[in-house]
Amino acid sequence: MRRQLRVELLRGTAPAAALVMFGANIWMLAVHQDDWAGRWAGLASWVRQSMLILVALMVAAGAWQAGRERRRQIGDLLASTPRPAWQPMLVGWLAVSLAGTAGLLVALAGAAVLVGRLATYAGGDWWWTLAVGVLALWTASALGVVVGRLVPLRVAAPIAGLAAYLGLAVATYAPPGTATWLSPVHPGWGVERLVPAGTHLRQATWFVALAALLLAVAARRIWVALLCGALAAASVVPIVTGPPSRHLPADPAAVEPMCTVEGPQVCVARINAYLLDDLAAVMQPVLRRVDGIPGAPSRAADEATAPPGHSTVDDDGTIWFSLLGQSKALGGLERLDWLRASADSFLARWVECEGDHHDQRVFHANMLARSWLHEEPPHGRVPIDRLLALPLPQQRAWLADYLAAGRACDTTRLIELARVP
């Protein structure tokens, strides 16, 4: 059996499966580096989100491998050998699964080098997340084997892969719940969240039992298939009755605040601490600009560090910012414009007021405040040059009046402030 496996790994579908999985994973990592850069949990999570593509490829590879006997018309020849008829099928599945996994892991090794340069937190359950994803790929290739052996068509492999992709895509858009755990595709919860260990174990049991069931069906072993089917059904029950995917607890160590020691306070979760210096360079100038102004924030913090149940839109003296989509594989921030929008969000408290506050002159006042905060040059209809011509104490007094009017929902005063004296 070892010799046959070696032959399959070198000459069968396996080499192509390894190359395709390597290329697909490299592509997925490259186009969405902001989802995984700098975070081990983010890397494992992104692999599971990529299962939408990777599972479909493994289904197609398994189907192509299993249909080889029919394409080459060697079924009768294999039946004349003393080996069990299911053995070549099992070896072929094993070769494709090993090769596909190898292609995935080689691509991940390169990403791991980049993550290791930046990561500031290596804890959590990301190993489990990645391991269960590998089991899902082996289950996908087993599904492909069933299709390849039962459907006598050359186009069975690409059609099976496309069907798997569409099926998983539809399931991905279903409302999050307990049944989400039956899918290999990660729904994309926060990287600072913890999946219960029992849920990982139940997922692993489900994928192993399902793979055994599919292989038994492909080998036409009825009693084995019934036994594996019962095991798979039994593993579903604790999954669908367990905790839903939308109510996951935060990892206390991952969200531990890490703050600057000099200048205005800027804090991030430990898992995002590799971005602290870059964030301080964006947030601290804003905080210094408004230091001491009544109603202005005095600190900035990562939303991941907010206490459970705390609203990050409250006027609590903190600029709350999100780091979703901000990481870069080589370090640094991806979207400075998003952070600037978070930094000046406290200037738009008036939008929460009742009544008609959509007067264009109110928006002009807001644009004026934003331009002053970021020290922008004069542009358009924003008379920032008139505001900057005032002594600095009067400029700061103007912003204090603006913030007070916004909190009081005083539209008339906001309109007056838009006309800088």
XYZ file of C-alpha atoms in Angstrom:
421
model
C 0.000 0.000 0.000
C 2.928 2.361 0.678
C 4.275 1.839 -2.821
C 0.863 2.519 -4.317
C 0.513 5.668 -2.215
C 3.937 6.876 -3.354
C 2.962 6.317 -6.983
C -0.301 8.230 -6.502
C 1.500 11.111 -4.834
C 3.940 11.407 -7.729
C 1.816 10.549 -10.773
C -1.859 10.796 -9.893
C -4.085 13.798 -9.316
C -2.186 14.622 -6.123
C 0.572 16.849 -7.624
C -1.997 18.957 -9.449
C -4.106 19.195 -6.278
C -1.086 20.407 -4.309
C -0.250 23.093 -6.872
C -3.838 24.292 -7.171
C -4.311 24.474 -3.408
C -1.003 26.299 -3.025
C -1.901 28.834 -5.703
C -5.448 29.354 -4.444
C -4.304 29.932 -0.884
C -1.561 32.341 -1.961
C -4.157 34.287 -3.934
C -6.624 34.369 -1.029
C -3.918 35.508 1.382
C -2.657 38.194 -0.985
C -6.002 39.831 -1.754
C -7.118 40.038 1.882
C -3.964 40.527 3.916
C -5.821 43.031 6.104
C -7.795 40.120 7.608
C -4.804 38.119 8.847
C -1.643 40.246 8.961
C -0.010 40.428 12.380
C -2.411 38.054 14.133
C -2.171 34.269 14.461
C -5.871 34.060 15.198
C -6.529 36.192 12.131
C -4.480 33.848 9.938
C -6.368 30.752 11.128
C -9.683 32.573 10.836
C -8.939 33.691 7.279
C -8.046 30.127 6.260
C -11.475 29.047 7.480
C -13.140 31.866 5.557
C -11.166 30.762 2.491
C -12.764 27.315 2.783
C -15.450 28.644 0.461
C -12.881 28.288 -2.333
C -10.579 25.590 -0.937
C -13.339 23.079 -0.174
C -14.710 23.411 -3.703
C -11.247 22.719 -5.142
C -10.797 19.634 -2.956
C -14.206 18.296 -3.989
C -13.220 18.692 -7.638
C -9.820 17.045 -7.038
C -11.390 14.077 -5.253
C -13.954 13.611 -8.019
C -11.302 13.737 -10.739
C -9.130 11.201 -8.916
C -12.041 8.809 -8.335
C -13.181 8.982 -11.956
C -9.762 8.027 -13.322
C -10.521 4.286 -13.532
C -13.534 4.923 -15.728
C -11.712 7.432 -17.934
C -8.813 5.003 -18.516
C -11.117 1.979 -18.751
C -9.063 -0.062 -16.292
C -11.862 -1.023 -13.917
C -11.906 -4.659 -15.071
C -8.120 -4.867 -14.770
C -8.176 -3.638 -11.180
C -11.025 -6.007 -10.349
C -8.860 -8.955 -11.425
C -6.186 -8.198 -8.788
C -6.282 -9.901 -5.361
C -6.534 -6.589 -3.526
C -9.929 -5.390 -2.248
C -11.708 -3.180 -4.771
C -11.944 -0.336 -2.277
C -8.214 -0.165 -1.584
C -7.152 1.779 -4.729
C -10.010 4.189 -4.082
C -8.887 4.745 -0.495
C -5.249 5.227 -1.511
C -6.256 7.735 -4.177
C -8.329 9.698 -1.662
C -5.469 9.659 0.829
C -2.997 10.900 -1.787
C -5.221 13.782 -2.901
C -5.969 14.769 0.698
C -2.312 14.712 1.713
C -1.239 16.667 -1.347
C -3.969 19.291 -0.985
C -3.114 19.748 2.683
C 0.583 20.049 1.844
C -0.137 22.759 -0.725
C -2.183 24.649 1.848
C 0.436 24.376 4.593
C 3.327 25.446 2.358
C 1.437 28.618 1.466
C 0.601 29.181 5.125
C 4.252 28.786 6.078
C 5.107 31.903 4.087
C 2.257 33.825 5.704
C 3.345 32.557 9.134
C 6.777 34.136 8.644
C 5.118 37.501 8.002
C 2.770 37.120 10.963
C 5.609 36.090 13.267
C 7.471 39.355 12.539
C 4.588 41.435 13.871
C 2.389 39.358 16.174
C 2.116 40.470 19.799
C -0.229 37.696 20.955
C 0.053 33.985 20.194
C -2.565 32.628 22.580
C -6.155 31.657 21.971
C -7.645 28.699 20.132
C -6.326 29.423 16.648
C -4.560 26.048 16.437
C -7.921 24.335 16.824
C -9.492 26.565 14.201
C -6.799 25.637 11.688
C -6.772 21.900 12.513
C -10.535 21.558 12.116
C -10.236 23.322 8.761
C -7.750 20.681 7.571
C -10.200 17.935 8.578
C -12.869 19.724 6.550
C -10.632 19.570 3.463
C -10.233 15.809 3.864
C -14.019 15.506 4.140
C -14.380 17.575 0.973
C -12.090 15.255 -0.988
C -14.132 12.285 0.304
C -17.263 13.934 -1.071
C -15.498 14.312 -4.392
C -14.604 10.602 -4.370
C -18.286 9.714 -3.991
C -19.215 11.945 -6.921
C -16.393 10.600 -9.088
C -17.354 6.966 -8.487
C -21.100 7.381 -8.859
C -21.347 9.887 -11.731
C -19.934 8.532 -15.023
C -19.220 11.914 -16.614
C -15.956 13.678 -17.382
C -17.486 16.968 -16.287
C -18.462 15.538 -12.895
C -15.405 17.029 -11.173
C -15.842 20.694 -12.204
C -19.602 20.514 -11.709
C -19.161 19.018 -8.234
C -16.677 21.744 -7.305
C -19.003 24.478 -8.545
C -21.957 22.940 -6.703
C -19.921 22.802 -3.487
C -18.959 26.451 -3.884
C -22.546 27.565 -4.471
C -23.879 25.455 -1.610
C -21.373 26.858 0.867
C -21.950 30.390 -0.407
C -25.691 30.108 0.211
C -25.069 28.674 3.686
C -22.666 31.513 4.478
C -25.418 34.086 4.028
C -27.820 32.235 6.319
C -28.527 33.872 9.705
C -25.789 32.920 12.192
C -26.817 30.188 14.611
C -25.872 26.780 15.910
C -26.130 25.148 12.459
C -23.285 27.428 11.332
C -20.859 25.029 13.039
C -21.767 22.288 10.536
C -20.128 24.267 7.734
C -16.356 24.311 7.196
C -16.536 27.994 6.279
C -15.664 30.349 9.120
C -18.399 33.012 9.392
C -15.791 35.649 10.268
C -16.357 36.450 13.946
C -13.826 38.743 15.628
C -10.281 37.414 15.946
C -10.357 38.320 19.632
C -13.225 35.876 20.258
C -12.881 32.396 21.750
C -14.667 29.355 20.355
C -15.386 26.880 23.193
C -13.070 23.852 23.107
C -16.096 21.568 23.122
C -17.367 23.187 19.936
C -14.048 22.567 18.187
C -14.136 18.922 19.297
C -17.720 18.447 18.103
C -16.842 20.019 14.747
C -13.857 17.685 14.375
C -16.021 14.658 15.212
C -18.611 15.773 12.669
C -16.107 16.121 9.826
C -14.343 12.824 10.610
C -17.640 10.920 10.827
C -18.899 12.524 7.613
C -15.676 11.650 5.769
C -15.932 8.024 6.948
C -19.562 7.887 5.814
C -18.714 9.241 2.363
C -15.826 6.819 1.884
C -18.007 3.894 2.969
C -20.638 4.940 0.434
C -17.986 5.229 -2.284
C -16.692 1.740 -1.398
C -20.262 0.382 -1.330
C -19.855 -0.950 2.204
C -23.463 -0.718 3.357
C -23.061 -1.760 6.992
C -20.015 0.436 7.480
C -21.896 3.319 5.880
C -24.836 2.806 8.239
C -22.540 2.787 11.256
C -20.694 5.918 10.127
C -23.997 7.580 9.271
C -25.259 6.949 12.794
C -22.054 8.428 14.217
C -22.348 11.486 11.971
C -25.990 11.989 12.951
C -25.109 11.635 16.626
C -22.388 14.275 16.292
C -24.865 16.741 14.786
C -27.115 16.804 17.853
C -24.668 18.455 20.308
C -23.620 20.913 17.596
C -27.094 22.240 16.796
C -28.012 22.355 20.487
C -24.781 24.091 21.517
C -23.899 27.795 21.744
C -24.622 29.880 18.622
C -21.748 31.411 16.691
C -22.961 34.966 17.292
C -22.549 34.793 21.087
C -18.867 34.033 21.528
C -16.969 35.365 24.552
C -13.893 37.535 24.167
C -10.471 36.117 24.979
C -9.520 38.112 28.124
C -5.803 37.964 27.337
C -6.329 39.020 23.710
C -8.354 42.131 24.603
C -6.149 43.255 27.497
C -5.496 46.988 26.911
C -1.968 48.018 25.927
C -1.495 51.790 26.114
C 1.046 54.432 25.232
C 3.230 55.604 28.118
C 3.939 59.086 26.755
C 1.591 61.716 25.426
C -2.213 61.455 25.258
C -3.367 57.927 26.018
C -3.983 55.600 23.064
C -4.912 51.991 23.882
C -5.277 48.853 21.796
C -6.039 45.213 22.553
C -2.973 43.049 23.112
C -3.722 41.138 19.897
C -3.442 44.466 18.021
C -0.499 45.895 19.988
C 1.813 45.705 16.971
C -0.141 48.666 15.559
C 0.128 50.854 18.669
C 2.940 53.118 17.440
C 1.241 53.655 14.070
C -2.061 54.459 15.764
C -0.436 56.832 18.217
C 1.010 58.774 15.292
C -2.549 59.299 13.993
C -4.512 59.780 17.213
C -2.161 61.700 19.505
C -1.972 64.856 17.325
C -5.784 65.000 17.386
C -5.899 64.538 21.157
C -3.230 67.203 21.675
C -5.180 69.572 19.432
C -8.298 69.353 21.627
C -6.572 68.924 24.994
C -8.420 70.899 27.659
C -11.385 71.865 25.457
C -14.657 71.178 27.318
C -16.538 68.233 25.811
C -13.563 67.011 23.768
C -12.169 63.481 24.169
C -9.024 62.908 26.211
C -8.054 59.399 25.056
C -8.453 56.979 22.130
C -9.061 53.237 22.378
C -9.511 50.119 20.285
C -13.156 48.975 20.191
C -11.955 45.477 21.109
C -11.019 46.766 24.579
C -14.511 48.092 25.341
C -16.153 46.371 28.334
C -18.989 43.935 27.491
C -22.202 45.808 26.851
C -20.475 49.182 26.614
C -21.623 51.351 23.728
C -18.753 52.797 21.746
C -20.981 55.624 20.481
C -21.481 57.111 23.950
C -19.986 60.528 24.676
C -17.593 59.148 27.305
C -14.465 61.146 26.545
C -12.967 58.383 24.399
C -12.411 58.148 20.662
C -13.300 54.547 19.821
C -11.790 53.147 16.645
C -12.028 49.827 14.843
C -9.002 48.002 13.448
C -10.944 45.808 11.045
C -9.299 45.949 7.638
C -6.338 47.973 8.919
C -3.454 45.463 9.005
C -0.743 45.189 6.344
C 1.444 42.125 5.922
C 4.656 44.141 6.287
C 3.327 46.390 9.040
C 1.609 49.756 9.096
C -1.981 50.871 8.619
C -4.056 50.188 5.519
C -6.747 52.884 5.711
C -5.706 56.139 7.371
C -8.892 57.791 6.108
C -10.987 55.390 8.202
C -9.002 56.283 11.305
C -9.331 59.995 10.596
C -13.095 59.506 10.371
C -13.043 57.757 13.755
C -10.845 60.489 15.233
C -13.301 63.247 14.357
C -16.513 61.291 15.006
C -17.058 63.216 18.267
C -17.689 66.315 16.153
C -20.939 64.864 14.773
C -22.914 64.259 17.976
C -25.629 66.574 16.656
C -26.728 63.977 14.086
C -28.342 62.051 16.968
C -30.639 64.994 17.734
C -34.311 64.906 16.903
C -35.827 67.328 14.459
C -34.486 68.922 11.285
C -30.728 69.234 11.619
C -29.945 68.645 7.968
C -29.518 72.313 7.108
C -26.490 72.629 4.843
C -25.119 75.351 7.104
C -24.915 72.808 9.943
C -22.864 70.559 7.709
C -20.644 73.532 6.871
C -20.008 74.030 10.584
C -19.107 70.370 10.903
C -16.741 70.574 7.926
C -15.146 73.639 9.487
C -14.600 71.797 12.775
C -13.095 68.800 10.984
C -10.763 70.995 8.953
C -9.593 72.775 12.109
C -9.069 69.487 13.956
C -6.896 68.008 11.205
C -5.201 71.328 10.384
C -6.268 71.145 6.753
C -5.576 73.972 4.286
C -8.495 76.143 3.074
C -10.715 74.457 0.508
C -14.145 74.863 -1.063
C -16.836 76.558 1.004
C -15.098 75.953 4.342
C -13.826 79.321 5.707
C -11.043 77.685 7.688
C -8.713 80.573 6.842
C -10.971 82.955 8.798
C -11.011 80.611 11.789
C -7.247 80.143 11.698
C -6.780 83.915 11.544
C -8.167 84.161 15.075
C -5.875 83.821 18.096
C -5.526 80.202 19.196
C -7.568 80.690 22.413
C -10.473 81.984 20.301
C -10.143 79.043 17.916
C -10.380 76.641 20.844
C -13.309 78.595 22.280
C -15.060 78.302 18.912
C -14.690 74.508 19.007
C -15.925 74.401 22.616
C -19.027 76.357 21.547
C -19.497 73.987 18.616
C -19.341 70.900 20.859
C -21.718 72.444 23.394
C -24.217 73.348 20.669
C -24.009 69.838 19.256
C -24.699 68.241 22.642
C -27.591 70.635 23.236
C -29.007 70.032 19.742
C -28.905 73.809 19.218
C -29.171 73.986 15.429
C -29.453 77.763 15.455
C -26.154 78.109 17.288
C -24.455 75.639 14.936
C -25.588 77.743 11.970
C -24.193 80.859 13.637
C -20.864 79.120 14.220
C -20.662 78.252 10.518
C -20.264 82.010 9.917
C -16.896 82.597 11.516
C -16.645 86.253 12.629
